[in-house]
Tab-separated table of C-alpha atoms in Angstrom:
chain	number	residue	atom	x	y	z
A	1246	MET	CA	-27.250	-69.549	36.810
A	1247	SER	CA	-27.261	-65.823	36.072
A	1248	ARG	CA	-24.146	-63.823	35.247
A	1249	ASN	CA	-24.419	-62.160	38.667
A	1250	GLU	CA	-24.163	-65.415	40.594
A	1251	LEU	CA	-20.855	-66.883	41.709
A	1252	CYS	CA	-18.759	-68.480	38.982
A	1253	TYR	CA	-18.738	-72.261	38.718
A	1254	CYS	CA	-14.916	-72.353	38.970
A	1255	GLY	CA	-14.875	-71.593	42.703
A	1256	SER	CA	-12.966	-68.314	42.448
A	1257	GLY	CA	-15.547	-66.506	44.584
A	1258	LYS	CA	-16.105	-63.958	41.811
A	1259	LYS	CA	-19.299	-63.340	39.888
A	1260	ARG	CA	-19.473	-65.204	36.586
A	1261	LYS	CA	-19.559	-61.950	34.590
A	1262	LYS	CA	-16.215	-60.942	36.136
A	1263	CYS	CA	-14.585	-64.354	35.893
A	1264	HIS	CA	-15.504	-66.930	33.223
A	1265	LYS	CA	-18.045	-64.769	31.442
A	1266	GLU	CA	-17.512	-66.616	28.159
A	1267	VAL	CA	-18.638	-69.916	29.680
A	1268	HIS	CA	-22.413	-70.369	29.726
A	1269	ASN	CA	-24.379	-72.331	32.301
A	1270	ASN	CA	-24.479	-76.107	31.592
A	1271	SER	CA	-22.180	-75.734	28.582
A	1272	TYR	CA	-19.698	-78.426	27.613
A	1273	ILE	CA	-16.828	-76.450	29.147
A	1274	GLU	CA	-18.623	-75.941	32.458
A	1275	ILE	CA	-19.590	-79.621	32.653
A	1276	LEU	CA	-15.986	-80.655	31.948
A	1277	SER	CA	-14.692	-78.296	34.637
A	1278	ASN	CA	-17.145	-79.654	37.197
A	1279	LEU	CA	-16.196	-83.196	36.195
A	1280	TYR	CA	-12.514	-82.443	36.730
A	1281	GLU	CA	-13.278	-81.043	40.172
A	1282	ALA	CA	-15.253	-84.167	41.108
A	1283	ILE	CA	-12.374	-86.381	39.958
A	1284	GLU	CA	-9.889	-84.421	42.068
A	1285	ASN	CA	-12.155	-84.733	45.112
A	1286	GLU	CA	-12.460	-88.493	44.613
A	1287	LYS	CA	-8.705	-88.855	44.180
A	1288	THR	CA	-8.081	-86.932	47.400
A	1289	TYR	CA	-10.562	-89.074	49.293
A	1290	ASN	CA	-9.225	-92.369	47.918
A	1291	SER	CA	-5.526	-91.519	48.255
A	1292	ARG	CA	-5.541	-91.585	52.049
A	1293	ASP	CA	-2.885	-93.927	53.448
A	1294	LYS	CA	-1.411	-94.409	49.958
A	1295	GLU	CA	2.074	-93.433	48.850
A	1296	HIS	CA	2.187	-93.322	45.058
A	1297	PRO	CA	5.655	-93.159	43.443
A	1298	CYS	CA	4.620	-90.331	41.095
A	1299	LYS	CA	6.149	-87.162	42.565
A	1300	ASN	CA	6.263	-83.467	41.758
A	1301	GLY	CA	9.029	-82.769	39.275
A	1302	CYS	CA	8.800	-86.134	37.491
A	1303	PHE	CA	7.605	-85.808	33.908
A	1304	ASN	CA	8.299	-89.202	32.347
A	1305	CYS	CA	4.668	-89.419	31.200
A	1306	CYS	CA	5.015	-86.094	29.399
A	1307	TYR	CA	6.932	-87.922	26.658
A	1308	ASP	CA	4.047	-90.314	25.982
A	1309	ALA	CA	1.851	-89.985	22.894
A	1310	PHE	CA	-1.457	-90.160	24.775
A	1311	ILE	CA	-4.515	-88.678	23.094
A	1312	ILE	CA	-7.078	-86.156	24.345
A	1313	SER	CA	-10.370	-84.829	22.981
A	1314	MET	CA	-10.931	-81.545	21.215
A	1315	LEU	CA	-13.045	-80.380	24.157
A	1316	GLU	CA	-10.183	-81.023	26.568
A	1317	PHE	CA	-7.833	-79.117	24.279
A	1318	GLU	CA	-10.255	-76.182	24.023
A	1319	TYR	CA	-10.257	-76.087	27.834
A	1320	ILE	CA	-6.440	-75.965	27.873
A	1321	LEU	CA	-6.308	-73.323	25.157
A	1322	TYR	CA	-8.864	-71.198	27.011
A	1323	ASP	CA	-6.598	-71.251	30.063
A	1324	LEU	CA	-3.609	-70.230	27.935
A	1325	ARG	CA	-5.538	-67.338	26.381
A	1326	LYS	CA	-6.872	-66.182	29.738
A	1327	ASN	CA	-3.892	-66.671	32.036
A	1328	HIS	CA	-0.731	-67.325	30.005
A	1329	LYS	CA	-0.905	-65.033	26.966
A	1330	GLU	CA	2.783	-64.165	27.337
A	1331	ILE	CA	3.943	-67.758	26.671
A	1332	ILE	CA	1.290	-68.992	24.262
A	1333	GLU	CA	3.407	-68.394	21.148
A	1334	ASP	CA	6.349	-70.283	22.684
A	1335	VAL	CA	4.054	-73.223	23.438
A	1336	PHE	CA	2.812	-73.341	19.846
A	1337	ASN	CA	6.378	-73.129	18.520
A	1338	ALA	CA	7.471	-76.000	20.790
A	1339	ALA	CA	4.634	-78.134	19.417
A	1340	LEU	CA	5.567	-77.311	15.821
A	1341	GLU	CA	9.211	-78.174	16.465
A	1342	GLY	CA	8.037	-81.435	17.963
A	1343	GLU	CA	6.062	-82.237	14.831
A	1344	LYS	CA	9.178	-81.711	12.700
A	1345	LEU	CA	11.190	-83.976	14.964
A	1346	LEU	CA	8.550	-86.690	14.851
A	1347	LYS	CA	8.469	-86.506	11.068
A	1348	GLU	CA	12.215	-87.236	11.049
A	1349	GLN	CA	12.331	-89.916	13.762
A	1350	ASP	CA	8.933	-91.651	13.663
A	1351	PRO	CA	7.097	-90.798	10.421
A	1352	GLU	CA	4.813	-93.829	10.826
A	1353	LEU	CA	3.381	-92.428	14.051
A	1354	LEU	CA	2.995	-88.921	12.605
A	1355	ASN	CA	1.220	-90.300	9.541
A	1356	TYR	CA	-1.192	-92.107	11.825
A	1357	PHE	CA	-2.201	-88.748	13.345
A	1358	VAL	CA	-2.346	-86.975	9.988
A	1359	LYS	CA	-4.519	-89.534	8.230
A	1360	ASP	CA	-8.134	-88.540	7.708
A	1361	ALA	CA	-10.629	-90.359	9.909
A	1362	THR	CA	-13.736	-88.486	8.781
A	1363	GLY	CA	-16.846	-90.449	9.607
A	1364	LEU	CA	-15.050	-93.033	11.737
A	1365	ASP	CA	-16.285	-93.737	15.220
A	1366	ALA	CA	-13.372	-92.494	17.319
A	1367	ARG	CA	-14.113	-95.034	20.036
A	1368	MET	CA	-13.003	-97.752	17.620
A	1369	GLU	CA	-10.156	-95.545	16.438
A	1370	SER	CA	-8.861	-95.011	19.948
A	1371	ARG	CA	-8.980	-98.689	20.814
A	1372	GLU	CA	-6.957	-99.524	17.718
A	1373	ALA	CA	-4.547	-96.710	18.536
A	1374	ASN	CA	-4.064	-97.819	22.109
A	1375	GLN	CA	-3.359	-101.385	21.018
A	1376	LYS	CA	-1.142	-100.803	18.014
A	1377	MET	CA	0.296	-97.323	17.766
A	1378	ILE	CA	0.360	-94.914	20.659
A	1379	ASN	CA	-0.198	-96.612	23.994
A	1380	LYS	CA	3.004	-95.978	25.984
A	1381	ARG	CA	4.837	-95.150	22.760
A	1382	PRO	CA	7.230	-92.319	23.700
A	1383	LEU	CA	7.653	-89.202	21.630
A	1384	PRO	CA	11.149	-87.852	20.896
A	1385	PHE	CA	10.190	-84.613	22.675
A	1386	VAL	CA	8.350	-83.562	25.805
A	1387	CYS	CA	4.827	-82.112	25.985
A	1388	PRO	CA	4.884	-78.436	24.931
A	1389	LEU	CA	2.945	-77.547	28.089
A	1390	LEU	CA	5.766	-78.629	30.391
A	1391	ASP	CA	7.894	-75.979	32.081
A	1392	LYS	CA	11.150	-77.924	31.872
A	1393	GLU	CA	13.001	-75.665	34.293
A	1394	LYS	CA	10.452	-76.218	37.060
A	1395	GLY	CA	9.428	-79.714	35.990
A	1396	LYS	CA	5.760	-78.698	36.168
A	1397	CYS	CA	2.808	-78.445	33.810
A	1398	MET	CA	2.014	-74.843	32.895
A	1399	VAL	CA	-1.738	-75.567	32.875
A	1400	TYR	CA	-1.790	-78.037	35.757
A	1401	ASP	CA	-5.203	-76.984	37.114
A	1402	ASN	CA	-6.719	-77.436	33.661
A	1403	ARG	CA	-4.802	-80.522	32.564
A	1404	PRO	CA	-6.722	-83.227	30.645
A	1405	PHE	CA	-8.357	-86.294	32.129
A	1406	ILE	CA	-5.536	-88.748	31.440
A	1407	CYS	CA	-3.053	-86.502	33.261
A	1408	ARG	CA	-5.359	-86.454	36.277
A	1409	ILE	CA	-5.149	-90.237	36.593
A	1410	ARG	CA	-1.350	-90.148	36.563
A	1411	GLY	CA	-1.012	-90.397	32.801
A	1412	ASN	CA	-0.080	-93.747	31.330
A	1413	THR	CA	1.077	-95.022	34.731
A	1414	HIS	CA	-2.558	-95.585	35.763
A	1415	THR	CA	-3.095	-99.265	36.482
A	1416	TYR	CA	-6.469	-100.926	36.885
A	1417	ARG	CA	-7.003	-103.233	39.831
A	1418	HIS	CA	-7.919	-106.149	37.573
A	1419	THR	CA	-4.516	-106.150	35.882
A	1420	VAL	CA	-3.196	-109.702	35.560
A	1421	GLN	CA	0.374	-109.443	34.339
A	1422	ASP	CA	2.953	-107.759	36.555
A	1423	THR	CA	5.115	-105.474	34.424
A	1424	LYS	CA	7.449	-102.513	34.762
A	1425	ILE	CA	5.736	-99.214	33.954
A	1426	CYS	CA	8.663	-96.790	34.135
A	1427	ASP	CA	11.959	-96.334	35.984
A	1428	HIS	CA	10.051	-95.194	39.074
A	1429	ILE	CA	7.204	-97.752	38.946
A	1430	LEU	CA	8.654	-101.241	38.756
A	1431	SER	CA	5.483	-103.245	39.444
A	1432	SER	CA	2.117	-102.717	37.776
A	1433	LYS	CA	0.438	-104.845	40.456
A	1434	GLN	CA	1.820	-102.714	43.273
A	1435	ASN	CA	0.934	-99.622	41.284
A	1436	ALA	CA	-2.685	-100.786	41.133
A	1437	LYS	CA	-2.709	-100.911	44.919
A	1438	ASP	CA	-1.119	-97.464	45.238
A	1439	THR	CA	-3.265	-95.726	42.596
A	1440	PRO	CA	-6.297	-93.859	44.014
A	1441	PHE	CA	-9.489	-95.473	42.781
A	1442	ILE	CA	-11.313	-93.538	40.053
A	1443	HIS	CA	-14.895	-94.648	39.480
A	1444	GLU	CA	-15.465	-95.937	35.953
A	1445	GLY	CA	-18.383	-93.532	35.626
A	1446	TYR	CA	-15.907	-90.666	35.192
A	1447	PHE	CA	-14.317	-92.410	32.226
A	1448	ASP	CA	-17.768	-92.804	30.694
A	1449	ARG	CA	-18.674	-89.135	31.273
A	1450	VAL	CA	-15.513	-87.936	29.552
A	1451	GLU	CA	-16.352	-90.178	26.599
A	1452	LEU	CA	-19.936	-88.892	26.435
A	1453	LEU	CA	-18.748	-85.286	26.274
A	1454	ASN	CA	-16.781	-86.169	23.139
A	1455	LEU	CA	-19.890	-87.359	21.297
A	1456	ALA	CA	-21.599	-85.347	18.569
A	1457	LYS	CA	-24.688	-85.840	16.449
A	1458	TYR	CA	-24.117	-87.483	13.079
A	1459	GLY	CA	-27.377	-88.072	11.270
A	1460	ASN	CA	-29.492	-90.346	13.440
A	1461	GLN	CA	-26.630	-91.442	15.658
A	1462	TYR	CA	-23.881	-90.087	17.903
A	1463	LEU	CA	-20.197	-90.505	17.063
A	1464	SER	CA	-17.031	-89.417	18.824
A	1465	PHE	CA	-14.680	-86.779	17.543
A	1466	ARG	CA	-11.253	-88.189	16.858
A	1467	ARG	CA	-8.631	-87.522	19.540
A	1468	PHE	CA	-5.003	-86.477	19.177
A	1469	PRO	CA	-1.875	-85.875	21.283
A	1470	ILE	CA	-1.600	-82.401	22.792
A	1471	PHE	CA	1.246	-81.297	20.517
A	1472	PHE	CA	-0.749	-82.257	17.414
A	1473	TRP	CA	-3.777	-80.245	18.503
A	1474	PHE	CA	-1.544	-77.155	18.571
A	1475	CYS	CA	-0.434	-77.921	15.015
A	1476	ILE	CA	-4.043	-78.369	13.884
A	1477	TYR	CA	-5.199	-75.114	15.458
A	1478	LYS	CA	-2.346	-73.089	13.988
A	1479	GLN	CA	-3.001	-74.359	10.472
A	1480	LYS	CA	-6.792	-74.091	10.605
A	1481	ASN	CA	-6.758	-70.645	12.215
A	1482	GLU	CA	-4.298	-69.373	9.604
A	1483	ARG	CA	-6.768	-70.468	6.908
A	1484	ARG	CA	-9.472	-68.467	8.711
A	1485	GLY	CA	-7.249	-65.405	9.105
A	1486	LYS	CA	-7.395	-65.755	12.905
A	1487	GLU	CA	-4.809	-65.869	15.672
A	1488	MET	CA	-3.466	-69.401	16.084
A	1489	TYR	CA	-4.836	-69.698	19.624
A	1490	GLU	CA	-8.469	-68.865	18.802
A	1491	SER	CA	-11.190	-71.424	19.471
A	1492	LEU	CA	-12.256	-73.623	16.561
A	1493	LEU	CA	-15.510	-74.600	18.254
A	1494	PRO	CA	-16.898	-71.708	20.375
A	1495	ASP	CA	-20.125	-73.695	20.804
A	1496	TYR	CA	-18.329	-75.693	23.490
A	1497	PHE	CA	-18.571	-72.569	25.656
A	1498	ILE	CA	-22.224	-71.885	24.888
A	1499	LYS	CA	-24.234	-74.989	24.015
A	1500	PRO	CA	-25.518	-77.607	26.480
A	1501	GLU	CA	-24.294	-81.188	26.255
A	1502	GLY	CA	-25.685	-83.243	23.370
A	1503	THR	CA	-26.432	-80.343	21.019
A	1504	ILE	CA	-23.219	-80.129	18.965
A	1505	SER	CA	-23.301	-81.754	15.545
A	1506	PHE	CA	-20.471	-83.798	14.048
A	1507	THR	CA	-20.592	-81.500	11.036
A	1508	ASP	CA	-19.954	-78.385	13.169
A	1509	VAL	CA	-16.234	-79.077	12.893
A	1510	VAL	CA	-13.887	-81.711	11.490
A	1511	PRO	CA	-10.853	-81.361	13.808
A	1512	HIS	CA	-8.583	-83.744	11.895
A	1513	GLU	CA	-8.773	-81.794	8.610
A	1514	ILE	CA	-5.096	-80.999	8.217
């Protein structure tokens, strides 16, 4: 796609006047197209369903779910491009959250801080989901939430887990019937009400988080949204850059499968 053709985002503008920083077939463009496909599938599969998740509810925004660096770069790009006036407040909210977590749940914070260099993050995430962070609430809300409106400030560019209704998502093969939150009292009923998301989308999101490491591919470690803000502030200060600058611009340029694990170590904090 040339810079004079229509932008991938669907704005109707030419790429050079819209997302000019995002190259054709780059990681960011692939992620954006994947998000769009997921939304289309959700719309198609939500017909005749009445899910209890409603606008204005943000129970999930207290959960310590983890997202990839690529997903965070996508969020940060949206903040730089469309929300420059609030970006400092968002960073400050994340930093205040880190302080609060250090006081109230130091074990969980230490889990995020610990160095996982060289670990396969797929194993790391499974351990985390089982033992540390799955449905473990934080003592503060996501820094991207507009608390007055009860809405996400980057809703159109929210990460994958938020697109499948956060930690309320229930698979159809669930066996035990449990309460999910105050609004979802039955996990079995929730499985029936949740729009089906093909497992291939989960796999594609995982594949985008892979990077070359010698003769193999490993996953970058993932973190909660608030912690990514803390990482970016600290690492950008070391570089003499603004806290909201990208730490891996190659995501906007390179095609999938070409980024090396040694290009960046996101958990170095």
